[in-house]
Amino acid sequence: MRLIIITAFCVLLISCAHSWQGETVQDLHAEYSNIFKYGNRNAASHLWSTFILNNSASMQPSQVELFFSGFCAVSGSPVRPNDYNRYLLTLPLVSGGDIKRTGAMHYCCWPCVCDTQDFIRVDTLTIPTIDGPRQYHFAVVGNPCENEEALHKPFHQPFYGGRDTTLAQEAREVRCVDGKLAGATMSDHGFVIISMFFDLPETDNNALTTTTTEGTQPGRVSDYNGVQVQHEREYAGWCVDRANNGYNSGMGEIFRKVAEISPIEIHQRLDL
């Protein structure tokens, strides 16, 4: 019995010694070269997510939430979270039907709102923390490796005068191994986790207040029951214009091409 206890204690010490001990978002960003082996984070936020989830057992829930606010789900860019880059969205749950959930995400730029509305959905996963298991809602996309050939299909990227390229060139960390996305963590219903979908305080429909009630105003920060957010509806017109101009801002077509390989289709309620 004594030997078993000593062995278990040694295993715990080894586990703690090898777990990441970051404390700030800047500490997470310092791990960039360890997370992205091919020097390109384009549309590869699943790797940020897996890095955090692999270390969540040694974190307080508040730390897990902090680190998930440190990158953009769409581009993979490092982000310094603040009130201005927190966006409020209402997205479908993958569990089916017409059920939607309102939450928040931190972005590097406003076009990510448009891409999120088109492709990102919400699912759950229970993860270990220092305080015990905790269920969270996560932003998810389909598995692009269900059609690996699509990563090598040429497409037109609208930047710098326009050019033809492939996802294999532009999103080097989107790599497939035996039909699975390398480095991805899957949600409860088997979708790729690319960020946390942050909870917002429960409220009624009148709790969102702004400085004006007339029209939309991109960049306007509103109060959502004590939390400062930019509401997705402010960008409705800009998203239409962006689509009409060939997605010539934000990530251009890169994230969209990855996400549209295997889009999440919600037709009816799935068994939970």
PDB file of N, CA and C in Angstrom, residues 206-239:
ATOM      1  N   ASN A 206     -34.528  43.648 -22.950  1.00  0.00           N
ATOM      2  CA  ASN A 206     -34.341  45.096 -22.876  1.00  0.00           C
ATOM      3  C   ASN A 206     -33.034  45.492 -22.201  1.00  0.00           C
ATOM      4  N   ALA A 207     -32.210  44.502 -21.879  1.00  0.00           N
ATOM      5  CA  ALA A 207     -31.016  44.807 -21.095  1.00  0.00           C
ATOM      6  C   ALA A 207     -29.886  45.389 -21.917  1.00  0.00           C
ATOM      7  N   LEU A 208     -29.931  45.274 -23.257  1.00  0.00           N
ATOM      8  CA  LEU A 208     -28.880  45.813 -24.091  1.00  0.00           C
ATOM      9  C   LEU A 208     -29.120  47.302 -24.307  1.00  0.00           C
ATOM     10  N   THR A 209     -28.225  48.123 -23.803  1.00  0.00           N
ATOM     11  CA  THR A 209     -28.377  49.567 -23.924  1.00  0.00           C
ATOM     12  C   THR A 209     -27.225  50.151 -24.712  1.00  0.00           C
ATOM     13  N   THR A 210     -27.498  51.175 -25.498  1.00  0.00           N
ATOM     14  CA  THR A 210     -26.486  51.860 -26.288  1.00  0.00           C
ATOM     15  C   THR A 210     -26.673  53.355 -26.119  1.00  0.00           C
ATOM     16  N   THR A 211     -25.748  54.101 -26.691  1.00  0.00           N
ATOM     17  CA  THR A 211     -25.832  55.558 -26.577  1.00  0.00           C
ATOM     18  C   THR A 211     -26.900  56.131 -27.497  1.00  0.00           C
ATOM     19  N   THR A 212     -27.295  55.348 -28.502  1.00  0.00           N
ATOM     20  CA  THR A 212     -28.357  55.782 -29.397  1.00  0.00           C
ATOM     21  C   THR A 212     -29.148  54.575 -29.850  1.00  0.00           C
ATOM     22  N   THR A 213     -30.379  54.774 -30.230  1.00  0.00           N
ATOM     23  CA  THR A 213     -31.217  53.664 -30.671  1.00  0.00           C
ATOM     24  C   THR A 213     -31.527  53.758 -32.156  1.00  0.00           C
ATOM     25  N   GLU A 214     -30.894  54.695 -32.853  1.00  0.00           N
ATOM     26  CA  GLU A 214     -31.200  54.906 -34.258  1.00  0.00           C
ATOM     27  C   GLU A 214     -30.160  54.243 -35.156  1.00  0.00           C
ATOM     28  N   GLY A 215     -30.588  53.212 -35.928  1.00  0.00           N
ATOM     29  CA  GLY A 215     -29.719  52.580 -36.900  1.00  0.00           C
ATOM     30  C   GLY A 215     -28.589  51.787 -36.285  1.00  0.00           C
ATOM     31  N   THR A 216     -27.769  51.224 -37.176  1.00  0.00           N
ATOM     32  CA  THR A 216     -26.597  50.478 -36.726  1.00  0.00           C
ATOM     33  C   THR A 216     -25.377  51.374 -36.766  1.00  0.00           C
ATOM     34  N   GLN A 217     -24.416  51.039 -35.926  1.00  0.00           N
ATOM     35  CA  GLN A 217     -23.206  51.847 -35.835  1.00  0.00           C
ATOM     36  C   GLN A 217     -22.023  50.932 -35.533  1.00  0.00           C
ATOM     37  N   PRO A 218     -21.333  50.428 -36.548  1.00  0.00           N
ATOM     38  CA  PRO A 218     -20.173  49.574 -36.306  1.00  0.00           C
ATOM     39  C   PRO A 218     -19.157  50.260 -35.403  1.00  0.00           C
ATOM     40  N   GLY A 219     -18.639  49.504 -34.453  1.00  0.00           N
ATOM     41  CA  GLY A 219     -17.686  50.049 -33.497  1.00  0.00           C
ATOM     42  C   GLY A 219     -18.320  50.535 -32.218  1.00  0.00           C
ATOM     43  N   ARG A 220     -19.643  50.596 -32.184  1.00  0.00           N
ATOM     44  CA  ARG A 220     -20.331  51.071 -30.978  1.00  0.00           C
ATOM     45  C   ARG A 220     -20.288  49.995 -29.893  1.00  0.00           C
ATOM     46  N   VAL A 221     -19.930  50.395 -28.695  1.00  0.00           N
ATOM     47  CA  VAL A 221     -19.910  49.496 -27.543  1.00  0.00           C
ATOM     48  C   VAL A 221     -21.196  49.679 -26.754  1.00  0.00           C
ATOM     49  N   SER A 222     -21.844  48.559 -26.442  1.00  0.00           N
ATOM     50  CA  SER A 222     -23.107  48.575 -25.714  1.00  0.00           C
ATOM     51  C   SER A 222     -22.941  47.873 -24.380  1.00  0.00           C
ATOM     52  N   ASP A 223     -23.870  48.135 -23.489  1.00  0.00           N
ATOM     53  CA  ASP A 223     -23.868  47.487 -22.179  1.00  0.00           C
ATOM     54  C   ASP A 223     -24.874  46.348 -22.166  1.00  0.00           C
ATOM     55  N   TYR A 224     -24.396  45.145 -21.886  1.00  0.00           N
ATOM     56  CA  TYR A 224     -25.267  43.982 -21.797  1.00  0.00           C
ATOM     57  C   TYR A 224     -25.257  43.497 -20.357  1.00  0.00           C
ATOM     58  N   ASN A 225     -26.183  44.019 -19.580  1.00  0.00           N
ATOM     59  CA  ASN A 225     -26.303  43.647 -18.175  1.00  0.00           C
ATOM     60  C   ASN A 225     -24.970  43.745 -17.425  1.00  0.00           C
ATOM     61  N   GLY A 226     -24.270  44.844 -17.670  1.00  0.00           N
ATOM     62  CA  GLY A 226     -23.014  45.085 -16.952  1.00  0.00           C
ATOM     63  C   GLY A 226     -21.770  44.665 -17.710  1.00  0.00           C
ATOM     64  N   VAL A 227     -21.918  44.013 -18.859  1.00  0.00           N
ATOM     65  CA  VAL A 227     -20.773  43.597 -19.663  1.00  0.00           C
ATOM     66  C   VAL A 227     -20.739  44.442 -20.940  1.00  0.00           C
ATOM     67  N   GLN A 228     -19.584  45.005 -21.245  1.00  0.00           N
ATOM     68  CA  GLN A 228     -19.426  45.827 -22.435  1.00  0.00           C
ATOM     69  C   GLN A 228     -19.180  44.930 -23.655  1.00  0.00           C
ATOM     70  N   VAL A 229     -19.971  45.132 -24.705  1.00  0.00           N
ATOM     71  CA  VAL A 229     -19.881  44.310 -25.905  1.00  0.00           C
ATOM     72  C   VAL A 229     -20.131  45.154 -27.144  1.00  0.00           C
ATOM     73  N   GLN A 230     -19.660  44.635 -28.273  1.00  0.00           N
ATOM     74  CA  GLN A 230     -20.128  45.115 -29.566  1.00  0.00           C
ATOM     75  C   GLN A 230     -21.145  44.087 -30.067  1.00  0.00           C
ATOM     76  N   HIS A 231     -22.307  44.528 -30.444  1.00  0.00           N
ATOM     77  CA  HIS A 231     -23.363  43.620 -30.873  1.00  0.00           C
ATOM     78  C   HIS A 231     -23.184  43.265 -32.344  1.00  0.00           C
ATOM     79  N   GLU A 232     -23.385  42.003 -32.670  1.00  0.00           N
ATOM     80  CA  GLU A 232     -23.214  41.548 -34.053  1.00  0.00           C
ATOM     81  C   GLU A 232     -24.110  42.300 -35.039  1.00  0.00           C
ATOM     82  N   ARG A 233     -25.276  42.743 -34.583  1.00  0.00           N
ATOM     83  CA  ARG A 233     -26.213  43.389 -35.508  1.00  0.00           C
ATOM     84  C   ARG A 233     -25.671  44.710 -36.051  1.00  0.00           C
ATOM     85  N   GLU A 234     -24.713  45.319 -35.331  1.00  0.00           N
ATOM     86  CA  GLU A 234     -24.127  46.568 -35.808  1.00  0.00           C
ATOM     87  C   GLU A 234     -23.399  46.373 -37.143  1.00  0.00           C
ATOM     88  N   TYR A 235     -23.009  45.142 -37.440  1.00  0.00           N
ATOM     89  CA  TYR A 235     -22.194  44.874 -38.622  1.00  0.00           C
ATOM     90  C   TYR A 235     -22.978  44.223 -39.753  1.00  0.00           C
ATOM     91  N   ALA A 236     -24.292  44.174 -39.636  1.00  0.00           N
ATOM     92  CA  ALA A 236     -25.107  43.512 -40.657  1.00  0.00           C
ATOM     93  C   ALA A 236     -24.853  44.081 -42.048  1.00  0.00           C
ATOM     94  N   GLY A 237     -24.869  45.379 -42.169  1.00  0.00           N
ATOM     95  CA  GLY A 237     -24.655  46.015 -43.465  1.00  0.00           C
ATOM     96  C   GLY A 237     -23.247  45.797 -43.987  1.00  0.00           C
ATOM     97  N   TRP A 238     -22.269  45.904 -43.106  1.00  0.00           N
ATOM     98  CA  TRP A 238     -20.882  45.694 -43.511  1.00  0.00           C
ATOM     99  C   TRP A 238     -20.649  44.260 -43.971  1.00  0.00           C
ATOM    100  N   CYS A 239     -21.298  43.302 -43.325  1.00  0.00           N
ATOM    101  CA  CYS A 239     -21.138  41.896 -43.729  1.00  0.00           C
ATOM    102  C   CYS A 239     -21.689  41.672 -45.135  1.00  0.00           C
TER     103      CYS A 239
END
